[in-house]
Amino acid sequence: MLDDRIRCAALRGKITSAADAAQLVRNGMRVGTSGFTRAGDAKAVPLEIARRAREESEPLRITLMTGASLGNDTDRILTEARALERRLPFQVDATLRRAINRGEVMFVDQHLSETVELLRDNRLGALDLAIIEAVAITETGGIVPTTSVGNSATFAALAQKVIVEINLAQPLALEGLHDIWSPAARPGRAPLPLMRVEDRVGTPCIQIAPEKIAAIVITNQPDSSSTVLPADADTALIAGHLVEFFQHEVSRGRLPKQLPPLQAGIGTIANAVLSGFAASPFEALTLYSEVLQDSTFDLFDAGKLAFASGASVTLSAKRQEQVLNDIARYRDRLVLRPQEVSNHPEVIRRLGLIAINTALEADIYGNVNSTHVGGTHMMNGIGGSGDFARNASYAVFATKSIAKDGRISSIVPMVPHCDHNEHDVDVIVTERGLANLTGLAPRERALTVIEHCAHPLYRDILRDYYRDAAALGGHTPHRLDAAFALHTRFAQTGSMLP
Amino acid sequence: MLDDRIRCAALRGKITSAADAAQLVRNGMRVGTSGFTRAGDAKAVPLEIARRAREESEPLRITLMTGASLGNDTDRILTEARALERRLPFQVDATLRRAINRGEVMFVDQHLSETVELLRDNRLGALDLAIIEAVAITETGGIVPTTSVGNSATFAALAQKVIVEINLAQPLALEGLHDIWSPAARPGRAPLPLMRVEDRVGTPCIQIAPEKIAAIVITNQPDSSSTVLPADADTALIAGHLVEFFQHEVSRGRLPKQLPPLQAGIGTIANAVLSGFAASPFEALTLYSEVLQDSTFDLFDAGKLAFASGASVTLSAKRQEQVLNDIARYRDRLVLRPQEVSNHPEVIRRLGLIAINTALEADIYGNVNSTHVGGTHMMNGIGGSGDFARNASYAVFATKSIAKDGRISSIVPMVPHCDHNEHDVDVIVTERGLANLTGLAPRERALTVIEHCAHPLYRDILRDYYRDAAALGGHTPHRLDAAFALHTRFAQTGSMLP
């Protein structure tokens, strides 16, 4: 029955239970697993690691590296079992988040393109074990990933031992979607030869020495579905402002009518913005992104999208069923790549991407906080937003102008944590409007961000702040004694409003 | 007499005075000039623009774009003449700085690799005029730059008209040092084919249509010399910590014995650090940097440096005379490139650079302020530090632990302006020691930065801040009500110390 899934006959003897495979893990090990934005994560062995950590008398704590976030409540279950010593480079789990914010799990919040560069250079320690979900193992022992590639290829290449989870719920038809390419070690590295979104530069599977495959576990469980909310009136306005802006850029000769490839971050706003392009006049769009969400397939179905390149496919339950059952319909317009290729600065700069990511908050000068609530508490992580924003042609950050019914303004005098600074951010957009910061000095930026992006509830507060700060002088005027007044007021009263 | 300097005979009729050439300038024009870190700047025509602005009754205010900083007091003289409406992407002049901080000149502080990308995409408006210093014009009208390339090639290509300043004080022997390469417009851009520091990928001169050359002005004036201070006890300690660190990285198998190419920022500390490598055990070093300072030639003369690639050569008066008179001695080990090549993310990532730049201040979590004194007042600009830090293999920021006899700590609880964030910064080093932040979570970073980098005068203050902040919880603990207490105390009392 598994002949088509494990085509290298010599490896069929490695099939074992998840519990037995998890016995390969020792306290203190560094473990890398597949999984990027809930897609293609290893679903069985990590839970057995958690069970061992709960049940055994000896401590079992590991460093867990992934592509990005996991589904399947894996991060919660590992956290509750106290099995996580250190976690990188991204997560979205509420329980793990609380443990990180209590200082119990050491979380290293990294640019998603950089984790495997550091591993390859031996700067994060040796990787003991990789656990990779696959649809199949080929005749030569090649591992065919499922709905994400993430960091799986490099994890498998560098780990001492590899566990493969063959997930029967992931259709074999996914084979052929992937394009596995890894840069050579430095020095002597050649250019990444990708010049168009649709270019294939690598191989369709992860080829490692088959004897490194220490165990094969059979699973049968779909990916956790996306938690993205549907578009609403505000996200539709944001999408509208952006479509209008890009039309304007085309009309001024700053962009070709055929837009450069788009990247859109994970989450509700970026997904809604992309969906908004379905009603735009733009044609033959392309995506060079990390995660392909429902919006990707909305655009395909609307006939607007010519090609999509990503590191994962993360869909709502309904879309997941439809796409996986009908993957043939999309497969010649899709490719899944390692995240160090999808997020590679070289390619992002070369293609001149339009990068659209979500801000938690932005300040009047265009600095963006993507990660830290109140400047202190980790939400998810920077993800790929830094890879894209620094090197893209247009770096757009989108947010609703207010949160919590107006008790929080997403436009503030100064961000208390800066993930993307004024040098990188080209456009801030909220449902109120859009500020194009390109070529503007900070004093000019402040005026346009306040007038175009801030909610009317907060405009006077921000105008007053800027006026008082500007009176003190400076290229980027601030009152350091009042820069966080909105944040401290919220901490004290539950609202940034006086 | 000028036959060897203007080898295209048809262009000799374009020779004119600087005053006449400056008549090409109109109010509101965008003007791009050569000049990068005081080297190779246009020396005559900009001063005539200033004279016109002072003397004429009609306003004459321009947008001035350069490679980086200018010598020759040009920025001061233009500022005093109120000839600058807008200035980008970098400057170091005290008079201009004051005008920027008063909000009188709109300064756009850009990553140095990005200015010409934006110009090429028509996002900074059309460039009306380029003024380029050259040692010669070739038979085919090619412009041979002098001691810097900077943005000159793209300025000349994009400007409607070009003025060439032939500077007889710059030796003809500079010809052949330059390697001019520009990326194609997007889409359709190919990889930048540079794979080794010494690779030449372009042409030795800036080739434009000769009829675009509207005027040629003859000058005879050396570059302004570098203002870099000699190494002192503290910079020697910083260099020592770094050499020891890189030896440690080699011994742990994280770096090859033959180090990757080094980049070092402009200024005293980076220059001193590089000079410190002369006494290190490392051999056959290479530089892939922006500005080649005295330290480059110290390393050549010490037999430590195999090759140096830069965008400019900026030397002390003594070194300038020696190097320019003896350029044959170095020329086969030197190349000068456009700054979008020297600072290109693609190449920086491919080569795996060690990037060493100067911090104005760093916070306990490894965020770096490179630009804004007190978070508000522009010092110089971010320069290339962001191009390098984001994409380098090792991003090092160096600073003395204190300034103004201890009244300022360069290690603070939170930077009031963030140019390089925790995601980009690998190493902080002061004369007190070195903090390797790779793979550390913020709480771990805080402890190592405080204990290894802060001055003993401030350690208890920083420990207390961190302890109180950590008690409040969070991934990156802060007390927003006290994050800038050191800065506001300094503003009030002249010292960060209680």
Short mmCIF file of N, CA, C and O in Angstrom, two decimals, chain A residues 86 100-101 103 106-109 111 113-114 117 121-123 186 189 191 195 252 254 345-346 349-350 372 374 376-378 382 386 390-391 393-394 414 416-419 421-424 438-439 441 443-444 474-476 478 480 484, chain B residues 86 100-101 103 106-109 111 113-114 117 121-123 186 189 191 195 252 254 345-346 349-350 372 374 376 378 382 386 390-391 393-394 414 416-419 421-424 438-439 441 443-444 474-476 478 480 484:
data_model
loop_
_atom_site.label_atom_id
_atom_site.label_comp_id
_atom_site.label_asym_id
_atom_site.label_seq_id
_atom_site.Cartn_x
_atom_site.Cartn_y
_atom_site.Cartn_z
N ARG A 86 14.44 26.45 23.98
CA ARG A 86 14.74 27.55 23.05
C ARG A 86 13.94 27.28 21.79
O ARG A 86 13.76 26.14 21.39
N ILE A 100 7.12 32.64 26.51
CA ILE A 100 8.20 33.52 26.02
C ILE A 100 8.19 34.82 26.82
O ILE A 100 9.24 35.30 27.28
N ASN A 101 7.02 35.38 27.01
CA ASN A 101 6.93 36.67 27.68
C ASN A 101 7.20 36.58 29.18
O ASN A 101 7.52 37.59 29.81
N GLY A 103 9.67 34.79 30.07
CA GLY A 103 11.11 34.49 30.09
C GLY A 103 11.41 33.02 30.32
O GLY A 103 12.54 32.65 30.65
N MET A 106 13.39 30.66 25.72
CA MET A 106 14.24 31.63 25.04
C MET A 106 13.86 31.63 23.56
O MET A 106 14.10 30.64 22.85
N PHE A 107 13.24 32.71 23.13
CA PHE A 107 12.77 32.81 21.75
C PHE A 107 13.72 33.71 20.97
O PHE A 107 14.01 34.83 21.40
N VAL A 108 14.19 33.21 19.85
CA VAL A 108 15.09 34.00 19.01
C VAL A 108 14.32 34.35 17.73
O VAL A 108 14.01 33.48 16.92
N ASP A 109 14.01 35.62 17.66
CA ASP A 109 13.11 36.17 16.64
C ASP A 109 13.98 36.60 15.45
O ASP A 109 14.59 37.65 15.47
N HIS A 111 15.03 37.02 11.15
CA HIS A 111 14.64 37.11 9.74
C HIS A 111 14.56 35.67 9.20
O HIS A 111 15.51 34.90 9.34
N SER A 113 14.91 34.32 6.42
CA SER A 113 15.90 33.84 5.44
C SER A 113 17.23 33.51 6.10
O SER A 113 18.12 32.97 5.45
N GLU A 114 17.38 33.85 7.38
CA GLU A 114 18.73 33.80 7.96
C GLU A 114 19.02 32.59 8.84
O GLU A 114 20.19 32.28 9.10
N GLU A 117 21.23 30.06 7.18
CA GLU A 117 22.58 30.59 6.93
C GLU A 117 23.42 30.44 8.20
O GLU A 117 24.59 30.04 8.15
N ASP A 121 26.67 27.90 8.87
CA ASP A 121 27.96 28.42 9.34
C ASP A 121 28.29 27.93 10.74
O ASP A 121 29.23 28.42 11.36
N ASN A 122 27.49 27.01 11.26
CA ASN A 122 27.78 26.41 12.56
C ASN A 122 27.66 27.41 13.70
O ASN A 122 28.27 27.26 14.75
N ARG A 123 26.83 28.44 13.51
CA ARG A 123 26.74 29.49 14.53
C ARG A 123 25.54 29.31 15.45
O ARG A 123 25.33 30.12 16.36
N ARG A 186 29.92 29.42 1.77
CA ARG A 186 30.78 30.51 1.37
C ARG A 186 32.19 30.22 1.87
O ARG A 186 32.33 29.61 2.93
N ARG A 189 30.42 31.01 -3.33
CA ARG A 189 28.99 30.90 -3.67
C ARG A 189 28.70 31.61 -5.00
O ARG A 189 29.19 32.71 -5.23
N PRO A 191 25.85 33.16 -7.92
CA PRO A 191 24.56 33.85 -7.88
C PRO A 191 23.39 32.86 -7.82
O PRO A 191 23.49 31.74 -8.32
N MET A 195 15.53 34.42 -12.02
CA MET A 195 15.32 35.74 -12.62
C MET A 195 13.86 36.08 -12.86
O MET A 195 13.52 37.23 -13.07
N ARG A 252 2.25 57.71 -13.34
CA ARG A 252 3.38 58.63 -13.27
C ARG A 252 4.67 58.01 -13.82
O ARG A 252 5.75 58.60 -13.69
N ARG A 254 6.26 55.38 -12.77
CA ARG A 254 7.15 54.83 -11.75
C ARG A 254 7.05 53.31 -11.67
O ARG A 254 7.92 52.64 -11.13
N PRO A 345 17.36 38.10 -0.10
CA PRO A 345 17.56 39.51 -0.47
C PRO A 345 17.98 39.68 -1.92
O PRO A 345 17.57 40.65 -2.57
N GLU A 346 18.77 38.76 -2.41
CA GLU A 346 19.24 38.86 -3.80
C GLU A 346 18.07 38.86 -4.78
O GLU A 346 18.01 39.70 -5.69
N ARG A 349 15.54 42.01 -4.30
CA ARG A 349 16.05 43.22 -4.93
C ARG A 349 16.00 43.12 -6.45
O ARG A 349 15.65 44.06 -7.15
N ARG A 350 16.39 41.95 -6.95
CA ARG A 350 16.46 41.78 -8.41
C ARG A 350 15.08 41.92 -9.06
O ARG A 350 14.92 42.56 -10.09
N HIS A 372 6.12 43.62 18.99
CA HIS A 372 6.07 43.74 20.45
C HIS A 372 4.90 44.59 20.91
O HIS A 372 4.90 45.81 20.74
N GLY A 374 3.03 46.83 23.24
CA GLY A 374 3.51 47.72 24.29
C GLY A 374 5.03 47.84 24.32
O GLY A 374 5.60 48.31 25.31
N THR A 376 7.10 45.51 24.60
CA THR A 376 7.73 44.53 25.48
C THR A 376 7.27 43.09 25.23
O THR A 376 8.07 42.17 25.33
N HIS A 377 6.00 42.92 24.92
CA HIS A 377 5.45 41.56 24.87
C HIS A 377 5.37 41.04 23.43
O HIS A 377 4.65 41.61 22.60
N MET A 378 6.11 39.96 23.18
CA MET A 378 6.16 39.37 21.84
C MET A 378 4.78 38.90 21.41
O MET A 378 4.08 38.23 22.16
N ILE A 382 9.10 38.67 13.77
CA ILE A 382 9.24 39.53 12.59
C ILE A 382 8.97 38.75 11.31
O ILE A 382 8.59 39.33 10.30
N GLY A 386 11.17 41.62 7.43
CA GLY A 386 12.44 42.35 7.30
C GLY A 386 13.21 41.94 6.05
O GLY A 386 13.83 42.78 5.40
N ARG A 390 13.44 45.45 3.56
CA ARG A 390 14.74 46.07 3.31
C ARG A 390 15.10 46.06 1.84
O ARG A 390 15.74 46.98 1.34
N ASN A 391 14.70 45.02 1.15
CA ASN A 391 15.22 44.83 -0.20
C ASN A 391 14.18 45.00 -1.31
O ASN A 391 14.53 44.97 -2.48
N SER A 393 11.30 46.82 -3.72
CA SER A 393 11.20 48.11 -4.38
C SER A 393 10.21 49.01 -3.61
O SER A 393 10.51 50.16 -3.30
N TYR A 394 9.05 48.48 -3.31
CA TYR A 394 8.07 49.19 -2.49
C TYR A 394 7.84 48.39 -1.22
O TYR A 394 7.38 47.24 -1.29
N MET A 414 5.99 57.59 18.76
CA MET A 414 7.23 56.83 18.59
C MET A 414 6.93 55.36 18.86
O MET A 414 6.28 55.06 19.86
N PRO A 416 7.58 51.87 20.37
CA PRO A 416 8.43 51.43 21.49
C PRO A 416 9.27 50.20 21.14
O PRO A 416 10.05 49.74 21.98
N HIS A 417 9.11 49.69 19.93
CA HIS A 417 9.99 48.64 19.42
C HIS A 417 10.03 48.83 17.91
O HIS A 417 8.98 48.95 17.28
N CYS A 418 11.21 48.86 17.36
CA CYS A 418 11.33 49.19 15.94
C CYS A 418 11.85 47.99 15.16
O CYS A 418 12.99 47.58 15.31
N ASP A 419 10.97 47.42 14.33
CA ASP A 419 11.39 46.30 13.47
C ASP A 419 11.77 46.77 12.07
O ASP A 419 12.57 46.12 11.40
N ASN A 421 12.66 50.44 10.06
CA ASN A 421 12.82 51.86 10.34
C ASN A 421 12.56 52.72 9.12
O ASN A 421 12.32 52.23 8.02
N GLU A 422 12.57 54.01 9.38
CA GLU A 422 12.28 55.01 8.35
C GLU A 422 13.03 54.78 7.04
O GLU A 422 12.56 55.18 5.98
N HIS A 423 14.21 54.15 7.12
CA HIS A 423 15.00 53.95 5.91
C HIS A 423 14.40 52.87 5.00
O HIS A 423 14.74 52.79 3.83
N ASP A 424 13.57 52.02 5.59
CA ASP A 424 13.05 50.88 4.84
C ASP A 424 11.60 51.04 4.42
O ASP A 424 11.15 50.33 3.52
N THR A 438 8.24 57.99 0.25
CA THR A 438 9.43 57.96 -0.61
C THR A 438 9.98 59.36 -0.83
O THR A 438 9.26 60.25 -1.28
N GLY A 439 11.25 59.53 -0.51
CA GLY A 439 11.91 60.80 -0.79
C GLY A 439 11.51 61.93 0.14
O GLY A 439 11.84 63.09 -0.13
N ALA A 441 11.59 63.88 3.89
CA ALA A 441 12.31 64.05 5.15
C ALA A 441 11.34 63.79 6.31
O ALA A 441 10.12 63.86 6.13
N ARG A 443 10.19 65.43 8.87
CA ARG A 443 9.14 66.41 9.17
C ARG A 443 8.01 66.34 8.14
O ARG A 443 6.84 66.56 8.47
N GLU A 444 8.35 66.04 6.90
CA GLU A 444 7.32 65.88 5.88
C GLU A 444 6.53 64.59 6.09
O GLU A 444 5.32 64.53 5.89
N GLY A 474 15.40 69.58 15.63
CA GLY A 474 15.87 68.23 15.31
C GLY A 474 15.35 67.77 13.96
O GLY A 474 14.30 68.19 13.49
N HIS A 475 16.13 66.87 13.36
CA HIS A 475 15.77 66.28 12.08
C HIS A 475 14.51 65.42 12.24
O HIS A 475 13.63 65.43 11.39
N THR A 476 14.44 64.69 13.33
CA THR A 476 13.30 63.84 13.64
C THR A 476 12.79 64.29 15.01
O THR A 476 13.17 63.73 16.03
N HIS A 478 11.25 64.92 18.49
CA HIS A 478 10.58 64.10 19.51
C HIS A 478 10.67 64.82 20.85
O HIS A 478 11.58 65.60 21.09
N LEU A 480 11.27 63.29 24.22
CA LEU A 480 11.55 61.98 24.82
C LEU A 480 10.76 61.77 26.12
O LEU A 480 10.48 60.63 26.49
N PHE A 484 6.20 58.13 24.74
CA PHE A 484 5.39 56.93 24.99
C PHE A 484 4.17 57.25 25.84
O PHE A 484 3.60 56.36 26.49
N ARG B 86 16.75 70.52 -0.66
CA ARG B 86 16.64 69.11 -0.29
C ARG B 86 18.02 68.49 -0.54
O ARG B 86 18.70 68.84 -1.50
N ILE B 100 19.66 71.26 8.78
CA ILE B 100 18.78 70.09 8.76
C ILE B 100 18.01 70.02 10.07
O ILE B 100 16.79 69.81 10.09
N ASN B 101 18.71 70.19 11.17
CA ASN B 101 18.07 70.04 12.48
C ASN B 101 17.12 71.20 12.81
O ASN B 101 16.24 71.06 13.66
N GLY B 103 15.20 72.17 10.48
CA GLY B 103 14.11 71.93 9.53
C GLY B 103 14.17 72.82 8.31
O GLY B 103 13.19 72.94 7.57
N MET B 106 15.51 69.91 3.81
CA MET B 106 14.88 68.60 3.90
C MET B 106 15.93 67.55 3.56
O MET B 106 16.38 67.45 2.41
N PHE B 107 16.33 66.80 4.56
CA PHE B 107 17.38 65.80 4.38
C PHE B 107 16.75 64.42 4.34
O PHE B 107 15.97 64.06 5.22
N VAL B 108 17.05 63.67 3.29
CA VAL B 108 16.52 62.31 3.16
C VAL B 108 17.69 61.35 3.36
O VAL B 108 18.60 61.27 2.54
N ASP B 109 17.61 60.68 4.48
CA ASP B 109 18.70 59.85 5.00
C ASP B 109 18.47 58.42 4.48
O ASP B 109 17.66 57.68 5.00
N HIS B 111 19.64 54.51 2.72
CA HIS B 111 20.64 53.47 2.47
C HIS B 111 21.39 53.84 1.19
O HIS B 111 20.76 54.11 0.15
N SER B 113 22.89 52.28 -1.05
CA SER B 113 22.70 51.49 -2.28
C SER B 113 21.39 51.81 -2.97
O SER B 113 21.15 51.34 -4.08
N GLU B 114 20.52 52.58 -2.30
CA GLU B 114 19.15 52.67 -2.82
C GLU B 114 18.82 53.94 -3.59
O GLU B 114 17.84 53.97 -4.33
N GLU B 117 18.58 53.39 -7.27
CA GLU B 117 17.45 52.51 -7.63
C GLU B 117 16.17 53.35 -7.71
O GLU B 117 15.36 53.19 -8.63
N ASP B 121 13.91 54.32 -11.08
CA ASP B 121 12.48 54.03 -11.16
C ASP B 121 11.64 55.31 -11.21
O ASP B 121 10.42 55.24 -11.06
N ASN B 122 12.30 56.44 -11.34
CA ASN B 122 11.59 57.70 -11.49
C ASN B 122 10.83 58.10 -10.23
O ASN B 122 9.85 58.82 -10.29
N ARG B 123 11.31 57.62 -9.07
CA ARG B 123 10.57 57.88 -7.84
C ARG B 123 11.13 59.05 -7.04
O ARG B 123 10.61 59.40 -5.98
N ARG B 186 14.38 46.95 -14.08
CA ARG B 186 13.53 45.80 -13.79
C ARG B 186 12.23 45.96 -14.56
O ARG B 186 11.79 47.09 -14.75
N ARG B 189 16.08 41.93 -14.93
CA ARG B 189 17.43 42.14 -14.42
C ARG B 189 18.13 40.80 -14.20
O ARG B 189 17.54 39.87 -13.67
N PRO B 191 21.48 38.47 -12.62
CA PRO B 191 22.30 38.50 -11.40
C PRO B 191 23.51 39.42 -11.57
O PRO B 191 24.01 39.60 -12.69
N MET B 195 31.59 37.53 -7.94
CA MET B 195 31.68 36.41 -7.01
C MET B 195 32.90 36.47 -6.10
O MET B 195 32.96 35.77 -5.11
N ARG B 252 36.35 27.66 16.56
CA ARG B 252 35.13 26.88 16.74
C ARG B 252 34.53 26.42 15.41
O ARG B 252 33.42 25.90 15.39
N ARG B 254 33.46 28.23 12.94
CA ARG B 254 32.38 29.08 12.41
C ARG B 254 32.86 29.97 11.28
O ARG B 254 32.06 30.53 10.53
N PRO B 345 23.06 44.41 -1.64
CA PRO B 345 22.67 43.29 -0.76
C PRO B 345 23.01 41.93 -1.36
O PRO B 345 23.37 41.01 -0.63
N GLU B 346 22.87 41.81 -2.67
CA GLU B 346 23.14 40.54 -3.33
C GLU B 346 24.58 40.10 -3.09
O GLU B 346 24.85 38.94 -2.73
N ARG B 349 25.51 39.49 0.82
CA ARG B 349 25.05 38.19 1.31
C ARG B 349 25.88 37.06 0.69
O ARG B 349 26.25 36.10 1.36
N ARG B 350 26.16 37.17 -0.61
CA ARG B 350 26.88 36.10 -1.30
C ARG B 350 28.29 35.92 -0.73
O ARG B 350 28.75 34.80 -0.54
N HIS B 372 21.06 59.66 15.21
CA HIS B 372 20.34 60.76 15.84
C HIS B 372 20.81 61.01 17.28
O HIS B 372 20.54 60.20 18.17
N GLY B 374 20.53 62.15 20.82
CA GLY B 374 19.35 62.36 21.66
C GLY B 374 18.07 61.88 21.00
O GLY B 374 16.98 62.21 21.45
N THR B 376 16.90 62.76 18.24
CA THR B 376 16.22 63.80 17.46
C THR B 376 17.15 64.52 16.46
O THR B 376 16.71 64.86 15.36
N MET B 378 20.02 64.94 13.85
CA MET B 378 20.83 64.21 12.88
C MET B 378 22.31 64.52 13.05
O MET B 378 22.70 65.68 13.13
N ILE B 382 22.68 57.39 7.95
CA ILE B 382 22.91 55.95 8.13
C ILE B 382 23.99 55.45 7.19
O ILE B 382 24.67 54.47 7.47
N GLY B 386 23.31 50.20 6.93
CA GLY B 386 22.15 49.33 6.82
C GLY B 386 22.25 48.35 5.67
O GLY B 386 21.84 47.19 5.78
N ARG B 390 22.28 44.41 7.40
CA ARG B 390 21.16 43.50 7.16
C ARG B 390 21.61 42.23 6.44
O ARG B 390 21.09 41.16 6.68
N ASN B 391 22.59 42.37 5.57
CA ASN B 391 22.90 41.26 4.69
C ASN B 391 24.25 40.61 4.93
O ASN B 391 24.56 39.60 4.31
N SER B 393 27.28 38.55 6.94
CA SER B 393 27.32 37.35 7.77
C SER B 393 27.48 37.76 9.24
O SER B 393 26.75 37.29 10.11
N TYR B 394 28.44 38.61 9.52
CA TYR B 394 28.62 39.17 10.87
C TYR B 394 28.40 40.68 10.80
O TYR B 394 29.13 41.37 10.09
N MET B 414 17.23 51.90 26.18
CA MET B 414 16.53 51.82 24.90
C MET B 414 17.08 52.93 24.01
O MET B 414 17.20 54.07 24.44
N PRO B 416 16.79 55.83 21.46
CA PRO B 416 15.66 56.71 21.09
C PRO B 416 15.51 56.87 19.58
O PRO B 416 14.60 57.56 19.13
N HIS B 417 16.39 56.23 18.83
CA HIS B 417 16.23 56.15 17.37
C HIS B 417 16.90 54.85 16.97
O HIS B 417 18.04 54.59 17.36
N CYS B 418 16.21 54.05 16.19
CA CYS B 418 16.72 52.72 15.88
C CYS B 418 17.05 52.62 14.39
O CYS B 418 16.15 52.63 13.55
N ASP B 419 18.33 52.54 14.09
CA ASP B 419 18.75 52.34 12.69
C ASP B 419 19.01 50.88 12.37
O ASP B 419 18.89 50.47 11.21
N ASN B 421 18.21 47.03 14.07
CA ASN B 421 17.53 46.43 15.21
C ASN B 421 18.11 45.07 15.58
O ASN B 421 19.00 44.55 14.92
N GLU B 422 17.59 44.58 16.67
CA GLU B 422 18.05 43.31 17.25
C GLU B 422 18.18 42.19 16.23
O GLU B 422 18.98 41.28 16.40
N HIS B 423 17.36 42.25 15.16
CA HIS B 423 17.38 41.17 14.17
C HIS B 423 18.63 41.22 13.30
O HIS B 423 18.97 40.25 12.65
N ASP B 424 19.26 42.37 13.25
CA ASP B 424 20.39 42.56 12.35
C ASP B 424 21.74 42.56 13.05
O ASP B 424 22.76 42.38 12.39
N THR B 438 24.58 36.47 18.70
CA THR B 438 24.04 35.46 17.78
C THR B 438 23.28 34.37 18.52
O THR B 438 23.83 33.73 19.43
N GLY B 439 22.04 34.16 18.13
CA GLY B 439 21.27 33.06 18.71
C GLY B 439 20.81 33.29 20.13
O GLY B 439 20.33 32.35 20.78
N ALA B 441 18.29 35.15 22.98
CA ALA B 441 17.03 35.85 23.20
C ALA B 441 17.32 37.18 23.90
O ALA B 441 18.38 37.36 24.50
N ARG B 443 16.50 38.62 26.68
CA ARG B 443 16.93 38.63 28.08
C ARG B 443 18.38 38.19 28.23
O ARG B 443 19.10 38.66 29.12
N GLU B 444 18.80 37.29 27.36
CA GLU B 444 20.21 36.87 27.39
C GLU B 444 21.11 37.96 26.84
O GLU B 444 22.22 38.19 27.34
N GLY B 474 7.66 40.19 29.77
CA GLY B 474 7.85 40.54 28.37
C GLY B 474 9.06 39.87 27.77
O GLY B 474 10.02 39.54 28.47
N HIS B 475 8.98 39.68 26.48
CA HIS B 475 10.09 39.09 25.72
C HIS B 475 11.29 40.03 25.74
O HIS B 475 12.43 39.61 25.89
N THR B 476 11.00 41.32 25.58
CA THR B 476 12.03 42.36 25.60
C THR B 476 11.63 43.34 26.71
O THR B 476 10.96 44.34 26.45
N HIS B 478 10.96 46.17 29.22
CA HIS B 478 11.23 47.61 29.28
C HIS B 478 10.29 48.25 30.29
O HIS B 478 9.18 47.75 30.53
N LEU B 480 8.54 51.56 30.00
CA LEU B 480 8.39 52.67 29.05
C LEU B 480 8.45 54.03 29.74
O LEU B 480 8.82 55.02 29.12
N PHE B 484 13.92 56.24 28.65
CA PHE B 484 14.81 57.33 28.21
C PHE B 484 15.29 58.18 29.38
O PHE B 484 15.69 59.34 29.20
#
